[in-house]
């Protein structure tokens, strides 16, 4: 990645994805010293040539990456860091133009920390996010499903109560 200094330490490849759109390898890496800089690098699989390089600066935790059609979806949230006012965020990166399409951020109408655990994309390119809204010192409390339009607009949020403490895995099954 051309934006990483040659003498950098602590850069770790966190995800590798194959893009069937243009037969490229997407390398997602993180600076583990600062934890606030992430890199998306696209490489031609046949030649090894650098196609694109993008830097994302965020102090939030990157979740599972998803490729759908021409787009890479990058969901992130604070995890368990802050008990109040932490939103969920989702970036939509165009694999053909190598540009960010949009950056969605929402607290889902709450003043609590919101944890994003998983996303799914339907055939109309609507994005469904699942996760937890922190109620106390743990994530016992409210679980949610949020629907986001292909243009990055929040369409709705539905929630339910969970009585199991510290178990964000429940939302992954939604």
Tab-separated table of C-alpha atoms in Angstrom:
chain	number	residue	atom	x	y	z
A	1	UNK	CA	0.000	0.000	0.000
A	2	UNK	CA	1.683	3.252	-1.093
A	3	UNK	CA	0.396	5.276	1.888
A	4	UNK	CA	2.116	3.034	4.441
A	5	UNK	CA	5.608	4.335	5.297
A	6	UNK	CA	8.416	1.915	4.383
A	7	UNK	CA	9.588	1.617	7.982
A	8	UNK	CA	6.110	0.968	9.440
A	9	UNK	CA	5.739	-1.648	12.129
A	10	UNK	CA	2.458	-3.025	13.369
A	11	UNK	CA	0.649	-3.219	10.010
A	12	UNK	CA	-1.347	-6.444	10.009
A	13	UNK	CA	-3.417	-7.946	7.198
A	14	UNK	CA	-6.786	-8.490	8.823
A	15	UNK	CA	-8.884	-9.641	5.845
A	16	UNK	CA	-8.314	-11.004	2.336
A	17	UNK	CA	-11.192	-11.019	-0.138
A	18	UNK	CA	-11.447	-12.120	-3.735
A	19	UNK	CA	-13.415	-9.756	-5.967
A	20	UNK	CA	-15.113	-11.714	-8.764
A	21	UNK	CA	-16.014	-8.423	-10.452
A	22	UNK	CA	-12.553	-7.834	-11.843
A	23	UNK	CA	-10.539	-10.833	-10.557
A	24	UNK	CA	-8.660	-8.824	-7.965
A	25	UNK	CA	-7.482	-9.540	-4.461
A	26	UNK	CA	-8.626	-7.060	-1.840
A	27	UNK	CA	-6.188	-6.773	1.058
A	28	UNK	CA	-7.592	-5.118	4.161
A	29	UNK	CA	-4.947	-4.193	6.720
A	30	UNK	CA	-4.812	-2.301	10.032
A	31	UNK	CA	-2.177	-0.304	11.867
A	32	UNK	CA	-2.158	-2.187	15.187
A	33	UNK	CA	-0.182	0.510	16.981
A	34	UNK	CA	-2.716	3.270	16.464
A	35	UNK	CA	-5.791	1.110	15.679
A	36	UNK	CA	-7.289	4.066	13.841
A	37	UNK	CA	-5.931	3.592	10.333
A	38	UNK	CA	-7.099	0.885	7.948
A	39	UNK	CA	-5.980	0.283	4.365
A	40	UNK	CA	-7.835	-1.212	1.387
A	41	UNK	CA	-5.461	-2.354	-1.357
A	42	UNK	CA	-6.616	-3.980	-4.623
A	43	UNK	CA	-4.136	-6.113	-6.553
A	44	UNK	CA	-4.400	-7.726	-9.991
A	45	UNK	CA	-4.158	-11.471	-9.329
A	46	UNK	CA	-2.328	-12.289	-12.558
A	47	UNK	CA	0.308	-9.541	-12.558
A	48	UNK	CA	0.450	-8.466	-8.908
A	49	UNK	CA	-0.001	-4.879	-10.127
A	50	UNK	CA	-1.439	-2.343	-7.676
A	51	UNK	CA	-4.890	-1.257	-8.901
A	52	UNK	CA	-5.990	1.006	-6.053
A	53	UNK	CA	-5.147	2.021	-2.509
A	54	UNK	CA	-7.507	3.705	-0.058
A	55	UNK	CA	-6.985	4.743	3.549
A	56	UNK	CA	-9.799	4.756	6.121
A	57	UNK	CA	-9.218	6.618	9.355
A	58	UNK	CA	-11.493	5.594	12.205
A	59	UNK	CA	-11.054	4.693	15.845
A	60	UNK	CA	-13.868	2.196	15.512
A	61	UNK	CA	-13.622	-1.574	15.184
A	62	UNK	CA	-13.997	-2.987	11.669
A	63	UNK	CA	-16.445	-5.891	11.473
A	64	UNK	CA	-17.038	-8.511	8.765
A	65	UNK	CA	-16.455	-7.237	5.216
A	66	UNK	CA	-18.998	-8.131	2.522
A	67	UNK	CA	-18.833	-7.955	-1.289
A	68	UNK	CA	-22.109	-7.626	-3.200
A	69	UNK	CA	-22.267	-6.696	-6.893
A	70	UNK	CA	-19.730	-3.879	-7.492
A	71	UNK	CA	-19.405	-2.873	-3.838
A	72	UNK	CA	-17.412	-3.654	-0.721
A	73	UNK	CA	-19.381	-2.988	2.473
A	74	UNK	CA	-17.309	-2.074	5.523
A	75	UNK	CA	-19.286	-2.124	8.793
A	76	UNK	CA	-17.711	-0.835	11.976
A	77	UNK	CA	-18.625	0.098	15.549
A	78	UNK	CA	-16.938	0.827	18.851
A	79	UNK	CA	-17.321	-2.679	20.212
A	80	UNK	CA	-17.389	-2.357	23.999
A	81	UNK	CA	-15.230	0.748	24.371
A	82	UNK	CA	-17.682	3.494	25.351
A	83	UNK	CA	-20.956	3.015	27.254
A	84	UNK	CA	-22.692	6.046	25.707
A	85	UNK	CA	-23.088	7.823	22.396
A	86	UNK	CA	-21.209	5.430	20.114
A	87	UNK	CA	-22.924	4.957	16.740
A	88	UNK	CA	-22.727	2.195	14.180
A	89	UNK	CA	-21.202	3.030	10.828
A	90	UNK	CA	-21.158	1.449	7.406
A	91	UNK	CA	-19.041	2.437	4.426
A	92	UNK	CA	-19.896	1.490	0.837
A	93	UNK	CA	-16.813	1.272	-1.386
A	94	UNK	CA	-17.151	1.009	-5.195
A	95	UNK	CA	-14.799	-1.716	-6.470
A	96	UNK	CA	-14.902	-0.411	-10.051
A	97	UNK	CA	-14.265	3.301	-9.414
A	98	UNK	CA	-12.175	2.681	-6.255
A	99	UNK	CA	-14.092	5.410	-4.443
A	100	UNK	CA	-16.223	5.548	-1.315
A	101	UNK	CA	-19.895	5.804	-2.342
A	102	UNK	CA	-21.127	6.813	1.101
A	103	UNK	CA	-20.445	6.616	4.818
A	104	UNK	CA	-23.548	5.880	6.919
A	105	UNK	CA	-23.419	6.669	10.652
A	106	UNK	CA	-26.326	6.394	13.075
A	107	UNK	CA	-26.934	6.081	16.801
A	108	UNK	CA	-30.257	4.387	15.898
A	109	UNK	CA	-32.221	6.957	17.915
A	110	UNK	CA	-30.528	6.113	21.211
A	111	UNK	CA	-27.966	7.828	23.442
A	112	UNK	CA	-26.285	4.492	24.218
A	113	UNK	CA	-23.381	2.677	22.603
A	114	UNK	CA	-24.523	0.616	19.612
A	115	UNK	CA	-22.617	-2.531	18.656
A	116	UNK	CA	-22.802	-3.835	15.081
A	117	UNK	CA	-22.212	-7.581	14.816
A	118	UNK	CA	-23.275	-8.570	11.291
A	119	UNK	CA	-24.686	-7.309	7.995
A	120	UNK	CA	-26.610	-9.031	5.221
A	121	UNK	CA	-27.540	-7.613	1.798
A	122	UNK	CA	-30.721	-8.602	-0.025
A	123	UNK	CA	-31.353	-8.901	-3.775
A	124	UNK	CA	-32.418	-5.225	-3.932
A	125	UNK	CA	-29.131	-4.151	-2.272
A	126	UNK	CA	-30.823	-3.159	0.999
A	127	UNK	CA	-28.497	-3.707	3.945
A	128	UNK	CA	-29.669	-5.336	7.188
A	129	UNK	CA	-27.546	-4.737	10.295
A	130	UNK	CA	-27.871	-6.676	13.558
A	131	UNK	CA	-26.311	-5.968	16.911
A	132	UNK	CA	-26.875	-4.717	20.433
A	133	UNK	CA	-27.608	-1.436	22.154
A	134	UNK	CA	-25.684	-1.223	25.399
A	135	UNK	CA	-27.932	-0.733	28.429
A	136	UNK	CA	-25.614	-1.201	31.414
A	137	UNK	CA	-22.025	-2.311	31.862
A	138	UNK	CA	-22.741	-5.155	29.458
A	139	UNK	CA	-24.857	-5.636	26.359
A	140	UNK	CA	-27.838	-7.169	28.158
A	141	UNK	CA	-30.784	-5.175	26.965
A	142	UNK	CA	-31.865	-4.256	23.478
A	143	UNK	CA	-30.985	-6.118	20.271
A	144	UNK	CA	-31.790	-4.540	16.948
A	145	UNK	CA	-32.217	-5.082	13.222
A	146	UNK	CA	-31.738	-1.954	11.119
A	147	UNK	CA	-32.520	-1.663	7.405
A	148	UNK	CA	-30.422	0.719	5.296
A	149	UNK	CA	-31.241	1.610	1.697
A	150	UNK	CA	-28.731	1.107	-1.159
A	151	UNK	CA	-28.241	4.904	-1.027
A	152	UNK	CA	-27.198	4.816	2.654
A	153	UNK	CA	-30.435	6.016	4.299
A	154	UNK	CA	-31.821	4.419	7.477
A	155	UNK	CA	-35.219	2.923	6.548
A	156	UNK	CA	-36.170	1.410	9.913
A	157	UNK	CA	-34.951	-0.066	13.183
A	158	UNK	CA	-36.688	-2.921	15.005
A	159	UNK	CA	-35.559	-4.041	18.444
A	160	UNK	CA	-36.149	-6.705	21.085
A	161	UNK	CA	-35.052	-7.309	24.668
A	162	UNK	CA	-32.342	-9.822	25.614
A	163	UNK	CA	-31.695	-10.975	29.179
A	164	UNK	CA	-28.378	-12.781	28.542
A	165	UNK	CA	-25.428	-10.583	29.651
A	166	UNK	CA	-22.350	-10.022	27.499
A	167	UNK	CA	-23.560	-12.108	24.586
A	168	UNK	CA	-23.515	-10.114	21.347
A	169	UNK	CA	-23.513	-13.380	19.384
A	170	UNK	CA	-27.298	-13.640	19.711
A	171	UNK	CA	-27.801	-10.918	17.100
A	172	UNK	CA	-25.719	-12.816	14.533
A	173	UNK	CA	-28.477	-15.376	14.174
A	174	UNK	CA	-31.116	-12.803	13.237
